Coordinates of C-alpha atoms in Angstrom, one line a residue:
M1 CA 83.5 -47.8 59.7
G2 CA 80.3 -49.6 59.0
N3 CA 80.0 -51.1 62.4
E4 CA 79.4 -47.7 64.0
G5 CA 75.7 -47.9 63.3
S6 CA 73.0 -49.1 65.6
M7 CA 70.9 -52.2 65.3
L8 CA 67.5 -51.7 63.6
S9 CA 64.6 -51.6 66.0
G10 CA 62.0 -54.2 65.6
L11 CA 64.3 -56.5 63.7
E12 CA 63.4 -60.2 63.7
L13 CA 66.1 -62.5 62.3
D14 CA 65.4 -65.9 60.8
S15 CA 67.5 -68.4 62.6
K16 CA 67.9 -70.6 59.5
P17 CA 70.6 -69.1 57.2
L18 CA 70.1 -68.9 53.5
E19 CA 73.8 -69.1 52.8
N20 CA 76.9 -70.3 54.7
T21 CA 80.4 -69.2 53.8
D22 CA 83.7 -69.1 55.6
E23 CA 83.3 -65.3 56.2
W24 CA 79.6 -64.9 57.1
T25 CA 76.1 -66.3 57.1
L26 CA 73.1 -64.8 55.2
H27 CA 69.7 -64.6 57.0
S28 CA 66.3 -63.3 56.1
A29 CA 64.8 -60.7 58.4
T30 CA 61.8 -58.5 59.0
S31 CA 61.8 -55.0 60.3
T32 CA 59.1 -52.6 61.5
C33 CA 61.0 -49.4 61.4
N34 CA 62.5 -49.7 57.9
G35 CA 60.6 -48.8 54.7
S36 CA 61.1 -52.3 53.4
P37 CA 59.4 -54.9 55.6
T38 CA 61.8 -57.7 54.5
L39 CA 65.6 -57.5 54.7
S40 CA 68.7 -59.6 54.3
V41 CA 71.3 -59.7 57.1
F42 CA 74.9 -60.7 56.7
C43 CA 76.4 -61.9 60.0
A44 CA 80.2 -62.3 60.4
R45 CA 81.4 -65.6 61.8
Q46 CA 83.2 -65.6 65.1
S47 CA 86.9 -66.3 64.6
H48 CA 90.2 -65.7 66.6
D49 CA 92.0 -64.2 63.6
H50 CA 89.3 -61.6 62.9
L51 CA 89.5 -62.5 59.2
S52 CA 85.7 -62.8 58.9
N53 CA 85.2 -59.4 60.4
N54 CA 87.7 -57.8 58.1
S55 CA 86.0 -59.2 55.0
L56 CA 82.6 -58.0 56.1
E57 CA 84.0 -54.6 57.1
N58 CA 85.5 -54.2 53.6
A59 CA 82.2 -55.1 52.0
I60 CA 80.3 -52.6 54.2
K61 CA 82.8 -49.8 53.4
N62 CA 82.6 -50.4 49.6
L63 CA 78.8 -50.9 49.5
R64 CA 78.3 -47.6 51.3
I65 CA 80.6 -45.7 48.8
Y66 CA 79.7 -47.3 45.5
R67 CA 76.0 -47.0 44.6
H68 CA 74.5 -48.3 41.4
P69 CA 71.1 -49.8 40.5
S70 CA 72.8 -53.1 39.7
I71 CA 74.9 -53.2 42.9
L72 CA 73.6 -54.7 46.2
K73 CA 71.8 -51.9 48.2
Y74 CA 73.3 -51.3 51.6
I75 CA 70.9 -50.3 54.4
S76 CA 72.6 -50.5 57.8
S77 CA 75.3 -52.2 59.9
W78 CA 75.9 -52.8 63.6
T79 CA 77.8 -54.9 66.1
H80 CA 75.8 -57.1 68.5
Q81 CA 77.6 -59.0 71.2
G82 CA 80.9 -58.7 69.3
Q83 CA 79.4 -59.9 66.1
L84 CA 79.4 -57.6 63.0
C85 CA 76.1 -57.5 61.0
M86 CA 75.1 -55.8 57.8
A87 CA 71.5 -55.3 56.5
T88 CA 70.8 -55.0 52.8
E89 CA 67.8 -55.2 50.5
S90 CA 66.1 -58.6 50.5
V91 CA 68.0 -61.0 48.3
S92 CA 68.9 -64.6 47.9
P93 CA 72.0 -66.3 46.4
L94 CA 72.1 -66.8 42.7
S95 CA 73.0 -70.4 43.1
S96 CA 69.6 -71.1 44.7
A97 CA 67.5 -68.9 42.3
L98 CA 69.2 -69.7 39.0
G99 CA 67.2 -72.9 38.4
T100 CA 63.9 -71.0 38.5
Q101 CA 64.8 -68.3 36.0
T102 CA 64.1 -68.3 32.3
V103 CA 66.6 -67.7 29.6
L104 CA 65.5 -64.1 29.1
E105 CA 65.8 -63.4 32.8
I106 CA 69.4 -64.9 32.7
C107 CA 70.3 -62.7 29.7
L108 CA 68.8 -59.7 31.5
G109 CA 70.8 -60.5 34.7
L110 CA 74.1 -60.8 32.7
H111 CA 73.3 -57.4 31.2
D112 CA 72.8 -55.9 34.7
I113 CA 76.1 -57.3 36.0
L114 CA 77.9 -56.1 32.9
K115 CA 76.6 -52.5 33.5
A116 CA 77.7 -52.7 37.1
L117 CA 81.2 -53.7 36.1
I118 CA 81.4 -51.0 33.5
F119 CA 80.4 -48.5 36.2
L120 CA 83.2 -49.7 38.5
H121 CA 85.8 -49.6 35.7
E122 CA 84.9 -46.4 33.9
K123 CA 83.3 -44.3 36.6
A124 CA 84.6 -45.5 39.9
L125 CA 88.0 -46.5 38.5
C126 CA 87.9 -49.7 40.5
S127 CA 88.3 -53.4 39.9
H128 CA 86.0 -56.0 41.5
N129 CA 88.5 -58.8 41.4
N130 CA 86.1 -61.6 42.2
V131 CA 83.3 -61.8 39.6
C132 CA 81.5 -65.2 40.0
C133 CA 78.1 -66.7 40.9
A134 CA 78.9 -66.5 44.6
A135 CA 79.2 -62.7 44.3
I136 CA 75.8 -62.2 42.7
Y137 CA 72.4 -62.1 44.5
V138 CA 68.8 -62.1 43.2
T139 CA 66.0 -59.9 44.4
S140 CA 62.4 -61.0 44.8
D141 CA 61.5 -59.7 41.4
G142 CA 64.3 -61.7 39.7
S143 CA 66.9 -58.8 39.2
W144 CA 70.5 -59.6 39.6
K145 CA 72.7 -57.5 42.0
L146 CA 76.5 -57.5 42.2
G147 CA 77.9 -58.1 45.7
G148 CA 81.1 -59.5 47.0
L149 CA 82.8 -56.1 47.1
E150 CA 85.1 -57.1 49.9
F151 CA 87.9 -57.7 47.3
L152 CA 87.3 -54.5 45.5
S153 CA 90.3 -52.2 45.0
R154 CA 91.1 -49.1 43.0
L155 CA 92.9 -49.7 39.7
A156 CA 96.1 -48.0 40.9
D157 CA 96.2 -50.4 43.9
T158 CA 95.5 -53.5 42.0
T159 CA 98.9 -55.1 41.8
P160 CA 100.0 -58.8 41.6
D161 CA 101.1 -58.8 45.2
A162 CA 97.8 -57.4 46.5
L163 CA 95.9 -59.9 44.5
Q164 CA 98.1 -62.7 45.8
K165 CA 97.2 -62.0 49.4
K166 CA 93.5 -62.5 48.8
R167 CA 93.7 -65.3 46.3
A168 CA 92.7 -67.9 48.9
Q169 CA 89.3 -66.4 49.3
R170 CA 88.7 -65.7 45.6
Y171 CA 87.1 -68.0 43.0
E172 CA 90.0 -69.9 41.7
K173 CA 88.5 -70.7 38.3
A174 CA 88.0 -66.9 37.7
V175 CA 91.6 -66.0 38.4
P176 CA 93.4 -65.1 35.1
P177 CA 96.6 -67.0 34.2
E178 CA 98.7 -63.8 34.1
E179 CA 98.5 -63.5 37.9
D180 CA 100.7 -66.6 38.2
S181 CA 103.5 -64.8 36.3
R182 CA 103.7 -61.9 38.8
K183 CA 104.1 -59.5 36.0
S184 CA 102.4 -56.2 35.5
F185 CA 99.1 -56.3 33.5
D186 CA 96.0 -54.2 32.9
P187 CA 93.7 -54.5 36.0
N188 CA 90.6 -54.2 33.7
T189 CA 91.4 -57.6 32.1
I190 CA 90.9 -59.4 35.5
D191 CA 87.2 -58.7 35.6
T192 CA 86.9 -59.4 31.8
F193 CA 88.3 -62.9 32.2
A194 CA 86.1 -63.6 35.2
Y195 CA 83.0 -62.3 33.3
G196 CA 83.7 -64.8 30.6
V197 CA 83.9 -67.6 33.1
L198 CA 80.6 -66.4 34.6
V199 CA 78.9 -66.7 31.2
D200 CA 80.0 -70.3 30.9
D201 CA 78.8 -71.2 34.4
V202 CA 75.4 -69.6 33.9
F203 CA 74.6 -71.0 30.5
R204 CA 75.8 -74.5 31.4
R205 CA 72.3 -75.1 32.8
V206 CA 70.6 -73.7 29.6
P207 CA 69.7 -76.2 26.9
D208 CA 71.7 -75.8 23.6
D209 CA 68.5 -75.8 21.5
I210 CA 67.1 -72.7 23.2
Q211 CA 65.6 -70.2 20.7
V212 CA 67.1 -66.9 21.8
P213 CA 68.7 -64.7 19.1
G214 CA 72.4 -64.3 19.6
I215 CA 72.9 -66.6 22.6
K216 CA 75.1 -69.1 20.7
E217 CA 77.3 -66.4 19.3
F218 CA 77.7 -64.8 22.7
R219 CA 78.8 -68.0 24.3
E220 CA 81.3 -68.7 21.6
M221 CA 82.7 -65.2 21.9
S222 CA 83.1 -65.5 25.7
R223 CA 85.2 -68.7 25.3
K224 CA 87.5 -67.4 22.6
Q225 CA 87.9 -63.8 23.5
L226 CA 86.9 -63.1 27.1
Q227 CA 88.8 -66.1 28.4
S228 CA 91.7 -65.7 26.1
P229 CA 95.1 -66.5 27.7
E230 CA 96.5 -63.3 26.2
P231 CA 95.1 -60.2 28.1
S232 CA 95.5 -57.9 25.0
L233 CA 93.0 -60.0 23.0
R234 CA 90.3 -59.5 25.6
P235 CA 87.8 -56.8 24.6
K236 CA 86.7 -54.0 26.9
L237 CA 83.5 -54.7 28.8
S238 CA 81.7 -51.7 27.3
Q239 CA 82.2 -53.3 23.8
L240 CA 80.0 -56.2 24.9
L241 CA 76.9 -54.0 24.9
T242 CA 76.8 -54.2 21.1
Q243 CA 76.3 -57.9 21.1
P244 CA 73.0 -59.1 19.6
L245 CA 72.1 -60.9 22.8
F246 CA 72.1 -57.5 24.7
N247 CA 70.1 -55.9 21.9
H248 CA 67.1 -58.2 22.4
T249 CA 63.8 -56.3 22.6
F250 CA 63.2 -57.3 26.2
V251 CA 66.7 -56.2 27.2
V252 CA 66.4 -52.9 25.4
V253 CA 63.1 -52.1 27.1
H254 CA 64.5 -52.9 30.5
D255 CA 67.6 -50.9 29.8
F256 CA 65.5 -47.8 28.7
L257 CA 63.3 -48.0 31.8
S258 CA 66.3 -48.3 34.0
E259 CA 68.0 -45.2 32.5
L260 CA 64.8 -43.2 32.1
P261 CA 66.1 -40.1 33.9
L262 CA 68.8 -39.8 31.3
K263 CA 66.4 -39.8 28.4
S264 CA 65.0 -36.7 26.7
D265 CA 61.3 -35.8 26.4
V266 CA 61.2 -36.7 22.7
E267 CA 62.9 -40.1 23.4
K268 CA 60.5 -40.9 26.2
S269 CA 57.4 -39.9 24.1
T270 CA 58.4 -42.1 21.2
F271 CA 59.3 -45.0 23.5
F272 CA 56.0 -45.0 25.5
R273 CA 53.8 -44.7 22.4
G274 CA 55.0 -48.1 21.0
L275 CA 55.8 -49.8 24.3
V276 CA 52.5 -51.7 24.7
D277 CA 52.8 -53.4 21.4
Q278 CA 56.4 -54.5 22.3
L279 CA 55.3 -55.8 25.7
R280 CA 52.6 -58.0 24.2
E281 CA 55.3 -60.2 22.5
F282 CA 56.5 -61.6 25.9
P283 CA 54.8 -63.8 28.5
E284 CA 52.9 -61.8 31.1
V285 CA 54.7 -63.6 34.0
L286 CA 58.1 -62.4 32.6
L287 CA 56.7 -58.9 32.3
A288 CA 55.2 -58.8 35.7
S289 CA 58.2 -60.2 37.5
Q290 CA 60.9 -58.3 35.7
L291 CA 59.3 -55.0 34.6
S292 CA 56.5 -54.3 37.0
A293 CA 58.8 -52.2 39.3
L294 CA 60.1 -50.2 36.4
L295 CA 56.7 -49.7 34.8
L296 CA 55.2 -48.4 38.0
S297 CA 58.1 -46.2 39.0
R298 CA 57.5 -42.5 39.8
L299 CA 59.1 -41.3 36.6
V300 CA 56.8 -43.4 34.5
L301 CA 53.7 -42.5 36.5
L302 CA 54.3 -38.8 36.0
D303 CA 55.1 -38.9 32.3
K304 CA 52.2 -37.5 30.2
T305 CA 52.7 -39.9 27.3
A306 CA 52.9 -42.9 29.7
Q307 CA 49.6 -41.8 31.4
E308 CA 47.8 -41.8 28.1
H309 CA 49.2 -44.9 26.3
L310 CA 50.8 -47.2 28.9
L311 CA 49.2 -46.9 32.4
P312 CA 45.6 -47.8 31.3
M313 CA 47.0 -51.2 30.1
I314 CA 48.8 -51.8 33.4
L315 CA 46.4 -50.5 36.1
Q316 CA 43.6 -52.8 35.0
P317 CA 43.3 -56.6 35.0
Q318 CA 42.2 -58.3 31.8
N319 CA 38.5 -58.6 31.0
S320 CA 37.2 -61.4 28.8
S321 CA 34.5 -59.1 27.3
E322 CA 37.1 -56.8 25.7
L323 CA 38.8 -57.4 22.4
I324 CA 42.3 -59.0 22.4
S325 CA 43.9 -55.9 20.9
N326 CA 42.4 -53.8 23.7
Q327 CA 43.1 -56.2 26.5
P328 CA 45.3 -55.1 29.4
L329 CA 48.7 -56.7 29.8
F330 CA 48.0 -58.8 32.9
S331 CA 45.4 -61.3 33.9
M332 CA 43.6 -61.2 37.2
T333 CA 45.9 -63.8 38.8
I334 CA 49.1 -62.2 37.6
F335 CA 47.8 -58.8 38.6
Q336 CA 47.0 -59.9 42.1
Q337 CA 50.4 -61.6 42.5
Y338 CA 52.7 -58.9 41.2
I339 CA 50.8 -55.6 40.7
V340 CA 48.7 -55.5 43.8
P341 CA 51.6 -55.5 46.2
R342 CA 53.1 -52.5 44.4
L343 CA 49.8 -50.7 44.4
L344 CA 49.5 -51.2 48.2
H345 CA 52.9 -49.6 48.6
M346 CA 52.0 -46.7 46.3
F347 CA 49.0 -45.9 48.4
S348 CA 51.3 -45.1 51.3
V349 CA 53.2 -42.5 49.3
R350 CA 51.9 -39.0 50.1
D351 CA 52.5 -37.6 46.7
A352 CA 49.5 -35.7 45.2
Q353 CA 50.1 -36.6 41.6
V354 CA 50.7 -40.3 42.4
R355 CA 47.5 -40.4 44.5
L356 CA 45.4 -38.7 41.9
L357 CA 46.6 -41.2 39.3
L358 CA 45.8 -44.1 41.5
L359 CA 42.3 -42.7 42.2
E360 CA 41.7 -42.1 38.5
H361 CA 42.0 -45.8 37.7
F362 CA 40.7 -47.1 41.1
E363 CA 37.4 -48.4 39.6
H364 CA 39.3 -50.7 37.3
Y365 CA 41.5 -52.5 39.9
C366 CA 39.6 -52.1 43.2
T367 CA 38.1 -55.6 42.8
A368 CA 41.6 -57.1 42.6
F369 CA 42.2 -56.4 46.3
T370 CA 41.1 -58.7 49.0
K371 CA 38.7 -57.4 51.7
E372 CA 41.5 -57.6 54.2
Q373 CA 43.8 -55.5 52.0
L374 CA 41.1 -52.9 51.5
C375 CA 40.2 -52.6 55.2
S376 CA 43.7 -52.6 56.6
K377 CA 45.7 -50.7 54.0
V378 CA 43.7 -49.0 51.2
L379 CA 40.7 -47.7 53.2
P380 CA 42.9 -45.9 55.9
E381 CA 44.9 -44.2 53.2
L382 CA 41.7 -43.1 51.4
L383 CA 40.3 -41.6 54.7
V384 CA 43.4 -39.5 55.0
G385 CA 42.7 -38.1 51.5
I386 CA 39.4 -36.6 52.5
K387 CA 41.1 -34.4 55.1
D388 CA 43.5 -32.9 52.5
T389 CA 43.2 -29.2 51.6
S390 CA 43.1 -30.0 47.9
D391 CA 39.5 -30.1 46.6
T392 CA 40.6 -32.3 43.7
I393 CA 42.0 -35.0 46.0
V394 CA 39.0 -34.8 48.2
A395 CA 36.5 -35.2 45.3
S396 CA 38.5 -38.1 43.8
T397 CA 38.8 -39.8 47.2
L398 CA 35.0 -39.6 47.8
R399 CA 34.4 -41.2 44.4
A400 CA 36.8 -44.0 45.3
L401 CA 35.0 -44.5 48.7
A402 CA 31.7 -44.8 46.9
L403 CA 33.2 -47.7 44.9
L404 CA 34.1 -49.5 48.1
V405 CA 30.5 -49.4 49.6
P406 CA 29.2 -52.3 47.5
I407 CA 32.4 -54.3 48.4
L408 CA 32.8 -53.6 52.1
G409 CA 29.5 -52.2 53.1
A410 CA 28.5 -48.7 54.1
A411 CA 29.1 -49.4 57.8
T412 CA 32.7 -50.2 57.2
V413 CA 33.4 -47.3 54.8
I414 CA 31.7 -44.5 56.7
G415 CA 31.5 -46.0 60.2
G416 CA 29.3 -44.6 62.9
K417 CA 25.6 -45.3 63.7
R418 CA 23.2 -45.2 60.8
A419 CA 19.4 -45.1 60.7
K420 CA 16.7 -45.5 58.0
L421 CA 16.0 -41.9 57.1
F422 CA 14.4 -42.4 53.7
T423 CA 11.2 -44.3 52.8
D424 CA 10.1 -45.9 49.6
G425 CA 7.7 -43.4 48.0
R426 CA 6.6 -45.5 45.0
P427 CA 2.9 -46.0 44.6
K428 CA 1.5 -49.4 45.5
Q429 CA 0.7 -52.2 43.1
H430 CA -2.9 -51.2 42.4
G431 CA -2.3 -47.5 42.2
F432 CA -0.4 -45.6 39.6
A433 CA 2.9 -47.5 39.8
P434 CA 4.0 -48.7 36.3
I435 CA 5.8 -51.7 38.0
Q436 CA 5.0 -55.2 36.8
S437 CA 2.8 -57.0 39.2
P438 CA 4.6 -59.7 41.2
A439 CA 1.5 -62.0 40.7
L440 CA 2.3 -62.5 37.1
T441 CA 2.9 -66.1 36.1
Q442 CA 6.3 -67.3 34.9
T443 CA 4.9 -67.7 31.4
E444 CA 3.9 -64.0 31.3
R445 CA 7.4 -63.0 32.5
D446 CA 9.1 -65.0 29.8
R447 CA 7.1 -63.4 27.0
P448 CA 9.3 -61.2 24.7
Q449 CA 8.6 -57.5 25.2
N450 CA 9.2 -54.7 22.8
K451 CA 12.3 -52.6 23.5
E452 CA 10.5 -49.4 22.4
R453 CA 7.6 -48.5 24.6
P454 CA 4.9 -46.1 23.5
K455 CA 4.8 -42.6 24.9
S456 CA 1.4 -43.1 26.6
S457 CA 0.3 -46.1 28.5
V458 CA -3.3 -45.5 27.4
V459 CA -2.3 -45.8 23.8
Q460 CA -0.6 -49.0 24.6
E461 CA -3.7 -50.4 26.2
V462 CA -6.0 -49.5 23.4
S463 CA -3.8 -50.4 20.5
A464 CA -3.1 -53.8 21.9
P465 CA -5.6 -56.6 21.4
L466 CA -8.6 -55.7 23.5
S467 CA -9.2 -57.9 26.5
L468 CA -11.3 -57.7 29.5
V469 CA -10.0 -55.1 32.0
E470 CA -10.6 -54.8 35.7
L471 CA -11.4 -51.4 37.0
P472 CA -9.5 -50.2 40.1
E473 CA -11.3 -50.6 43.3
R474 CA -13.4 -47.5 44.2
P475 CA -12.1 -45.9 47.4
S476 CA -14.4 -45.9 50.4
P477 CA -15.9 -42.4 51.0
D478 CA -14.9 -40.4 54.0
G479 CA -18.5 -39.2 54.6
G480 CA -22.0 -39.5 53.2
E481 CA -23.0 -38.3 49.7
D482 CA -26.0 -36.0 49.4
L483 CA -28.6 -36.1 46.7
T484 CA -27.0 -33.1 45.0
S485 CA -23.9 -35.0 44.1
A486 CA -26.0 -37.9 42.7
A487 CA -28.0 -35.5 40.5
Q488 CA -24.8 -33.9 39.3
L489 CA -23.4 -37.4 38.3
D490 CA -26.6 -38.2 36.3
E491 CA -26.3 -34.8 34.5
E492 CA -22.7 -35.5 33.5
T493 CA -23.6 -39.0 32.3
D494 CA -26.4 -37.5 30.1
N495 CA -23.9 -35.1 28.4
W496 CA -21.8 -37.9 26.9
S497 CA -21.8 -37.7 23.1
D498 CA -23.1 -40.6 21.0
W499 CA -20.5 -43.2 20.3
D500 CA -22.1 -44.0 16.9
L501 CA -22.1 -47.8 17.6
N502 CA -24.6 -50.3 16.4
D503 CA -26.7 -51.9 19.1
S504 CA -25.7 -55.3 17.8
Q505 CA -22.1 -54.6 18.7
A506 CA -22.8 -53.7 22.3
S507 CA -22.9 -56.2 25.1
N508 CA -24.4 -55.9 28.6
G509 CA -21.7 -57.8 30.4
F510 CA -18.1 -59.1 30.3
E511 CA -17.1 -62.3 28.6
E512 CA -16.9 -65.3 30.9
G513 CA -13.5 -66.9 31.4
A514 CA -11.5 -63.9 30.5
E515 CA -8.6 -63.1 32.8
P516 CA -8.6 -59.5 34.0
S517 CA -5.5 -57.3 33.7
L518 CA -4.4 -54.1 35.6
P519 CA -4.6 -51.0 33.4
I520 CA -2.9 -47.8 34.5
P521 CA -5.7 -45.1 35.2
V522 CA -4.7 -41.8 33.7
S523 CA -7.9 -39.7 33.5
S524 CA -11.7 -40.1 33.7
A525 CA -12.1 -40.0 29.9
A526 CA -9.2 -42.4 29.3
T527 CA -10.6 -44.9 31.9
T528 CA -14.1 -44.7 30.3
A529 CA -12.6 -45.4 26.9
V530 CA -10.7 -48.5 28.1
T531 CA -13.8 -49.7 30.0
L532 CA -16.0 -49.4 26.9
A533 CA -13.4 -51.1 24.7
G534 CA -13.2 -53.9 27.2
S535 CA -16.9 -54.5 27.1
L536 CA -17.0 -55.2 23.3
K537 CA -17.0 -58.8 22.1
A538 CA -16.3 -57.9 18.5
P539 CA -13.1 -56.1 17.5
L540 CA -13.4 -52.4 16.8
S541 CA -13.2 -51.0 13.3
L542 CA -10.4 -48.6 12.2
A543 CA -12.6 -45.6 12.5
Q544 CA -13.8 -46.6 16.0
S545 CA -10.2 -47.2 17.2
S546 CA -9.2 -43.7 15.9
V547 CA -12.0 -42.1 17.9
I548 CA -10.8 -43.9 21.1
L549 CA -7.2 -42.9 20.5
A550 CA -8.0 -39.3 19.8
S551 CA -10.1 -39.1 23.0
A552 CA -7.3 -40.7 25.0
K553 CA -4.7 -38.4 23.7
A554 CA -6.8 -35.3 24.2
K555 CA -7.3 -36.1 27.9
L556 CA -3.7 -36.9 28.8
P557 CA -2.9 -35.5 32.3
D558 CA -0.3 -33.0 33.3
I559 CA 3.0 -34.5 34.5
T560 CA 2.3 -33.0 38.0
S561 CA -0.7 -35.3 38.4
L562 CA 1.7 -38.3 38.6
D563 CA 3.1 -37.0 41.8
I564 CA 1.8 -38.8 44.9
K565 CA 0.5 -35.7 46.6
N566 CA -1.3 -34.5 43.4
S567 CA -2.7 -37.8 42.3
V568 CA -6.5 -38.0 42.3
V569 CA -8.5 -41.2 42.2
P570 CA -10.7 -41.1 39.2
K571 CA -14.5 -41.2 39.7
K572 CA -16.6 -43.8 38.1
K573 CA -18.7 -42.7 35.2
Q574 CA -21.3 -44.7 33.3
S575 CA -20.6 -45.0 29.6
A576 CA -24.1 -46.2 28.6
P577 CA -27.5 -46.6 30.3
E578 CA -27.5 -50.3 29.5
E579 CA -24.1 -51.0 31.2
I580 CA -24.2 -53.1 34.3
D581 CA -22.9 -51.3 37.3
F582 CA -20.8 -53.8 39.2
F583 CA -20.2 -51.4 42.1
Q584 CA -23.9 -50.8 42.8
D585 CA -23.9 -52.9 46.0
M586 CA -20.8 -51.0 47.2
E587 CA -22.4 -47.6 47.0
P588 CA -23.5 -46.3 50.5
I589 CA -27.2 -45.7 50.9
I590 CA -27.5 -42.5 52.9
A591 CA -31.1 -41.3 53.0
K592 CA -32.4 -38.1 54.5
P593 CA -34.3 -38.4 57.8
K594 CA -38.1 -38.4 57.4
L595 CA -39.9 -35.5 59.1
L596 CA -43.4 -35.8 60.4
H597 CA -45.7 -32.8 60.2
F598 CA -48.8 -32.7 62.3
D599 CA -51.5 -30.0 62.1
D600 CA -52.3 -30.2 65.8
V601 CA -50.5 -31.7 68.7
E602 CA -53.6 -33.4 69.9
D603 CA -53.8 -35.4 66.7
F604 CA -50.2 -36.6 67.3
V605 CA -51.1 -37.6 70.8
E606 CA -54.1 -39.6 69.6
T607 CA -52.0 -41.3 67.0
S608 CA -49.4 -42.2 69.6
A609 CA -52.0 -43.6 72.0
T610 CA -53.2 -46.1 69.4
K611 CA -49.7 -47.6 69.1
T612 CA -48.2 -50.3 71.3
N613 CA -46.3 -49.1 74.2
S614 CA -42.5 -49.5 74.0
C615 CA -39.6 -48.8 76.1
F616 CA -38.6 -46.1 73.7
D617 CA -42.0 -44.2 73.8
V618 CA -41.8 -40.7 75.0
D619 CA -44.6 -38.5 76.4
V620 CA -44.5 -35.9 73.6
S621 CA -47.7 -34.2 74.6
A622 CA -46.5 -33.2 78.1
T623 CA -43.2 -32.0 76.8
T624 CA -44.9 -30.1 74.0
M625 CA -47.4 -28.5 76.3
A626 CA -44.7 -27.5 78.6
D627 CA -42.8 -25.9 75.8
N628 CA -46.0 -24.1 74.6
E629 CA -46.5 -22.7 78.0
A630 CA -43.0 -21.4 78.1
W631 CA -42.5 -20.3 74.5
G632 CA -45.9 -19.5 73.2
D633 CA -46.4 -17.9 69.9
N634 CA -48.3 -15.0 71.4
E635 CA -45.7 -14.4 74.1
D636 CA -44.5 -10.8 74.1
W637 CA -40.7 -10.8 73.7
G638 CA -40.3 -7.4 75.1
D639 CA -38.0 -4.7 73.9
L640 CA -34.7 -6.1 72.8
S641 CA -33.1 -2.7 73.7
D642 CA -34.0 -3.1 77.4
P643 CA -30.8 -2.4 79.3
D644 CA -31.7 -5.1 81.9
L645 CA -31.4 -7.8 79.3
P646 CA -28.1 -9.5 78.9
H647 CA -26.3 -8.9 75.7
S648 CA -24.1 -11.4 73.9

């Protein structure tokens, strides 16, 4: 029996019951060992006649045998301190959830219960015998599940006497009138009559002016035909599927997704190509609550047509910048409430195709997760992916990890100790860097700039309105400069060709009050051209501008000169003899030492004697005479080949 199982480990039962009946109490529970973190537990009431245990035992036995997507899912059962318990999927009674459901959700629920009854009648050859609101439960996503299988019996065993024994626990309003006559009848008509009563009880809370196609006709049919006193006038339950209410677009879409394994490839391809346009006709809350589980099922994720046409509209929250026709189906709020929990569950699935599909769209929905969800659930699963043997999974995982760095930080994503191993190699402000100076005023920053920049910065400086320019500061020399370099500089200055300018257009200085700018030095010729242009008061003529542009273009540097290691500070050249050299005071004056030549040492001694004595005076004559005595000009050096002399 069902009570032979063991209690789930890590099960925490809520002490407050969701439902109290004569046979059991329904509680919410959480479990750490089961795949579903939330469960529902039915606990039998303690009684001396063991009637409660028998009812729950029958429910456990039938739920373990008869499995259907619209029948309550059985998980486990056990006996604890003499009390029988059964764990199922997380559900709540229909009576407590019916007030929060929309008309379409109610129609969809009636459709699910109808399919479950058709399965029991035509496939399992059984009769439920107690179809009512108390036998129906609602899952967290709003789906209806058929329970109450403790009264289920096979069609051959469904006799008036067997039904009479359990009539006290059944819903009296749903009992057909033929049971009172104790005559033989078709067992299928019992559930048909009860289903008609269920339709009346459910739609009693729905306003009569609701605008749903086919709802009024269906309610009228349920009163006249399903609840007919004559069993022969009641239609079969399978015939109700042709009603207009159950052919609503939303119901058809839900039904197709539920039976997707039974569809052919052609049917699935046609269905997914037009599915997005059909889903846009319904509220996003209804879609997310009722269809999110089906739209993100494994069969849908692995379908090629769905990957191309449907999933991009689901695995991405809406963006206000996109057109309405191209907008995804769910807003950010609805996406976080309904889609994100399913994505977190999908990341724990170790299926290569599912993981690759999630990583493919990761950049679109990664911002919908909270930091806690990313750190505790998503990031650990991504770190598992980089250890896989598949290069495709590893590459996709690394791209996903790169998207998490701006959100969580590199220290959280990669972990470990980090150090600054790279430096900023950009030139400084006054060098060759084409970065705008931070000293610019706010007015200069707000000026409109052209989107198309010229190919050469020199051409931009010359073609723009000429203003005073400030030459870059000359670097300090590492050592002295000799006279040869100065003579070479003068020679290069004399070789400049005539600029063919009138003397009246030249000026010996800059205009006062002009604000200097920072040009980008490219070459010596280009720098001289900009300097000359900046020293003119009158604007240049067209011919003169052409000469400057041609000179600048001819002297453009090689691209390697822009590198930091290859860059050379340009030397200053004078453009005209009359030009004022503003850097004259900055040039180091390094003169050659003056050498005194005396014909005779005695003359030098006499000259020194006439000078004033100082602490720095030296007796040159004595030193010189001593040197002459030791190294006289007439001294014989001897033979260098003498073997007694030391050799170097």
